[in-house]
Amino acid sequence: MERTFAMIKPDGVQRGLAGEIIARYERKGLRIVGMKIMQVTEEIANAHYAEHVGKPFFKGLVEYITAAPVVALVLEGANAVAEVRKMNGATNPANADMGTIRGDYAQEVGRNIVHGSDSVESAEREIAIYFKPEELLSYDYLPNKWLYE
Ligand code: DAT
Ligand code: MG
């Protein structure tokens, strides 16, 4: 089993789409291992998006992500990293396929509603930024019996 970090960004929460987005991840068979609504501080944003420091969109990205609460999620499943990236769709919603979260719900790259880690290594790094180890729960998830052979 693999874990990934996902986030419903401020626009998703403000537009009342958190429940719908969480439901999509659940229906795919991803187990919710950690979840909270929280305010992202500038310090957290800088750590999360360290790879983008200095890029022209960085300031706007930090303003966006710190503007209002987000829902932070740790999701678990076989290939959770790639599955969440596929479900989220292309970074720029204008290029995202219909049927993906960004394709269905978003318009612009600067308001692309969700985040998903791009690799297992990124997931581990991002999970550690947003969650304490004791906030991640291991428990029997009965659907796994029918999700996996
Ligand atoms: P992703 O969120 O798909 O992993 P990323 O890591 O390349 O994409 O970029 C992180 C976020 O930064 C992305 O969700 C939206 C913003 N962003 C990326 N490229 C951008 C651009 N060219 N203009 C404006 N915002 C951008
Ligand atoms: Mg990324």
Short mmCIF file of C-alpha atoms and ligand atoms in Angstrom, two decimals:
data_model
loop_
_atom_site.label_atom_id
_atom_site.label_comp_id
_atom_site.label_asym_id
_atom_site.label_seq_id
_atom_site.Cartn_x
_atom_site.Cartn_y
_atom_site.Cartn_z
CA MET A 1 0.00 0.00 0.00
CA GLU A 2 1.12 3.50 -0.86
CA ARG A 3 0.28 6.85 0.78
CA THR A 4 -0.12 10.22 -0.89
CA PHE A 5 -0.80 13.76 0.26
CA ALA A 6 -3.79 15.51 -1.26
CA MET A 7 -5.29 18.90 -0.56
CA ILE A 8 -8.54 20.65 -1.32
CA LYS A 9 -7.32 24.18 -1.85
CA PRO A 10 -9.10 27.35 -0.57
CA ASP A 11 -11.25 27.68 -3.70
CA GLY A 12 -12.54 24.11 -3.31
CA VAL A 13 -13.50 24.68 0.32
CA GLN A 14 -15.04 28.12 -0.34
CA ARG A 15 -17.05 26.79 -3.29
CA GLY A 16 -18.53 24.02 -1.16
CA LEU A 17 -16.85 21.23 -3.12
CA ALA A 18 -14.84 19.58 -0.33
CA GLY A 19 -17.42 16.85 0.23
CA GLU A 20 -17.77 16.05 -3.47
CA ILE A 21 -14.02 15.82 -3.94
CA ILE A 22 -13.52 13.65 -0.86
CA ALA A 23 -16.36 11.41 -2.12
CA ARG A 24 -14.51 10.90 -5.43
CA TYR A 25 -11.37 9.74 -3.65
CA GLU A 26 -13.45 7.46 -1.41
CA ARG A 27 -15.32 5.92 -4.33
CA LYS A 28 -12.02 5.11 -6.01
CA GLY A 29 -11.26 2.98 -2.96
CA LEU A 30 -8.68 5.21 -1.32
CA ARG A 31 -8.61 4.92 2.45
CA ILE A 32 -8.57 8.21 4.39
CA VAL A 33 -5.61 7.92 6.75
CA GLY A 34 -5.51 11.56 7.83
CA MET A 35 -7.81 14.54 7.27
CA LYS A 36 -8.18 18.03 8.68
CA ILE A 37 -9.35 21.50 7.82
CA MET A 38 -6.56 23.97 8.50
CA GLN A 39 -5.17 27.38 7.67
CA VAL A 40 -1.94 27.14 5.66
CA THR A 41 0.60 29.67 6.98
CA GLU A 42 3.21 31.36 4.82
CA GLU A 43 5.82 29.17 6.50
CA ILE A 44 3.95 25.97 5.58
CA ALA A 45 3.37 27.24 2.04
CA ASN A 46 7.07 28.01 1.59
CA ALA A 47 7.98 24.51 2.77
CA HIS A 48 5.36 22.78 0.64
CA TYR A 49 6.21 24.68 -2.55
CA ALA A 50 9.99 25.00 -1.94
CA GLU A 51 10.68 23.69 -5.48
CA HIS A 52 8.83 26.69 -6.95
CA VAL A 53 10.59 29.47 -4.98
CA GLY A 54 11.74 32.18 -7.40
CA LYS A 55 9.31 31.27 -10.19
CA PRO A 56 7.08 34.09 -11.47
CA PHE A 57 3.92 32.50 -10.12
CA PHE A 58 5.32 31.75 -6.65
CA LYS A 59 4.00 34.86 -4.85
CA GLY A 60 0.52 34.36 -6.25
CA LEU A 61 0.63 30.67 -5.36
CA VAL A 62 1.45 31.43 -1.72
CA GLU A 63 -1.25 34.14 -1.55
CA TYR A 64 -3.79 31.70 -2.98
CA ILE A 65 -2.98 28.78 -0.73
CA THR A 66 -2.89 30.93 2.45
CA ALA A 67 -6.04 32.94 1.62
CA ALA A 68 -8.56 30.69 3.40
CA PRO A 69 -8.70 27.21 4.99
CA VAL A 70 -7.83 24.05 3.09
CA VAL A 71 -8.63 20.39 3.68
CA ALA A 72 -5.45 18.34 4.02
CA LEU A 73 -5.71 14.61 3.30
CA VAL A 74 -3.52 11.55 3.47
CA LEU A 75 -4.92 8.84 1.20
CA GLU A 76 -3.81 5.24 0.97
CA GLY A 77 -4.18 2.58 -1.71
CA ALA A 78 -2.21 0.62 -4.26
CA ASN A 79 -0.57 3.30 -6.48
CA ALA A 80 -2.25 6.08 -4.48
CA VAL A 81 0.21 8.72 -5.76
CA ALA A 82 -0.48 8.10 -9.45
CA GLU A 83 -4.21 7.47 -8.95
CA VAL A 84 -4.75 10.81 -7.20
CA ARG A 85 -2.71 12.65 -9.87
CA LYS A 86 -4.90 11.04 -12.56
CA MET A 87 -8.09 11.89 -10.69
CA ASN A 88 -6.93 15.51 -10.15
CA GLY A 89 -6.11 15.99 -13.86
CA ALA A 90 -3.61 18.27 -15.60
CA THR A 91 -2.10 21.14 -13.55
CA ASN A 92 -3.79 23.70 -15.82
CA PRO A 93 -7.56 23.03 -15.70
CA ALA A 94 -7.79 24.35 -19.27
CA ASN A 95 -5.86 21.25 -20.34
CA ALA A 96 -7.48 18.82 -17.88
CA ASP A 97 -9.71 16.09 -19.27
CA MET A 98 -13.42 16.16 -18.42
CA GLY A 99 -14.02 13.60 -15.72
CA THR A 100 -11.02 14.76 -13.73
CA ILE A 101 -11.50 17.05 -10.73
CA ARG A 102 -9.73 20.00 -12.39
CA GLY A 103 -11.45 19.31 -15.70
CA ASP A 104 -14.87 19.22 -14.08
CA TYR A 105 -14.59 21.97 -11.48
CA ALA A 106 -11.85 24.48 -12.33
CA GLN A 107 -10.94 27.14 -14.91
CA GLU A 108 -7.41 28.44 -14.33
CA VAL A 109 -3.99 27.16 -13.21
CA GLY A 110 -3.93 29.70 -10.38
CA ARG A 111 -7.23 28.31 -9.03
CA ASN A 112 -6.81 24.62 -9.70
CA ILE A 113 -8.74 23.46 -6.64
CA VAL A 114 -6.68 20.40 -5.59
CA HIS A 115 -3.15 19.23 -4.92
CA GLY A 116 -1.67 15.74 -5.18
CA SER A 117 1.91 14.63 -4.51
CA ASP A 118 3.92 13.86 -7.67
CA SER A 119 5.96 10.92 -6.29
CA VAL A 120 6.25 8.66 -3.26
CA GLU A 121 9.21 10.75 -2.07
CA SER A 122 7.22 14.00 -2.41
CA ALA A 123 4.31 12.38 -0.59
CA GLU A 124 6.49 11.47 2.39
CA ARG A 125 7.94 14.99 2.48
CA GLU A 126 4.55 16.71 2.18
CA ILE A 127 2.80 14.43 4.69
CA ALA A 128 5.49 15.35 7.25
CA ILE A 129 4.84 19.07 6.62
CA TYR A 130 1.10 18.81 7.23
CA PHE A 131 0.62 15.97 9.72
CA LYS A 132 2.10 14.70 12.96
CA PRO A 133 2.64 10.92 12.94
CA GLU A 134 -0.09 10.44 15.57
CA GLU A 135 -2.62 12.17 13.29
CA LEU A 136 -2.35 9.31 10.76
CA LEU A 137 -4.51 6.32 11.64
CA SER A 138 -4.13 2.70 10.68
CA TYR A 139 -7.39 0.79 10.90
CA ASP A 140 -9.22 -2.10 9.24
CA TYR A 141 -10.75 -0.86 5.98
CA LEU A 142 -13.28 -3.49 5.02
CA PRO A 143 -13.67 -2.45 1.34
CA ASN A 144 -10.07 -3.55 0.74
CA LYS A 145 -11.38 -7.13 0.83
CA TRP A 146 -13.30 -6.37 -2.39
CA LEU A 147 -10.98 -3.78 -3.93
CA TYR A 148 -7.95 -6.03 -4.18
CA GLU A 149 -7.48 -9.69 -5.21
P1 DAT B 1 0.91 20.26 -9.65
O1 DAT B 1 0.01 21.00 -8.67
O2 DAT B 1 0.12 19.66 -10.75
O3 DAT B 1 1.85 19.29 -8.99
P2 DAT B 1 3.22 22.02 -9.96
O4 DAT B 1 3.86 21.28 -8.82
O5 DAT B 1 4.01 22.16 -11.20
O6 DAT B 1 1.82 21.38 -10.36
O7 DAT B 1 2.84 23.47 -9.48
C1 DAT B 1 2.29 23.68 -8.18
C2 DAT B 1 1.18 24.68 -8.27
O8 DAT B 1 1.69 25.94 -8.71
C3 DAT B 1 0.10 24.32 -9.28
O9 DAT B 1 -0.87 23.48 -8.74
C4 DAT B 1 -0.43 25.67 -9.66
C5 DAT B 1 0.78 26.58 -9.58
N1 DAT B 1 1.39 26.74 -10.90
C6 DAT B 1 2.21 25.88 -11.53
N2 DAT B 1 2.59 26.34 -12.73
C7 DAT B 1 2.01 27.55 -12.85
C8 DAT B 1 2.02 28.56 -13.85
N3 DAT B 1 2.70 28.41 -14.99
N4 DAT B 1 1.29 29.68 -13.62
C9 DAT B 1 0.58 29.85 -12.49
N5 DAT B 1 0.53 28.94 -11.49
C10 DAT B 1 1.24 27.81 -11.67
MG MG B 2 3.49 19.53 -7.78
#
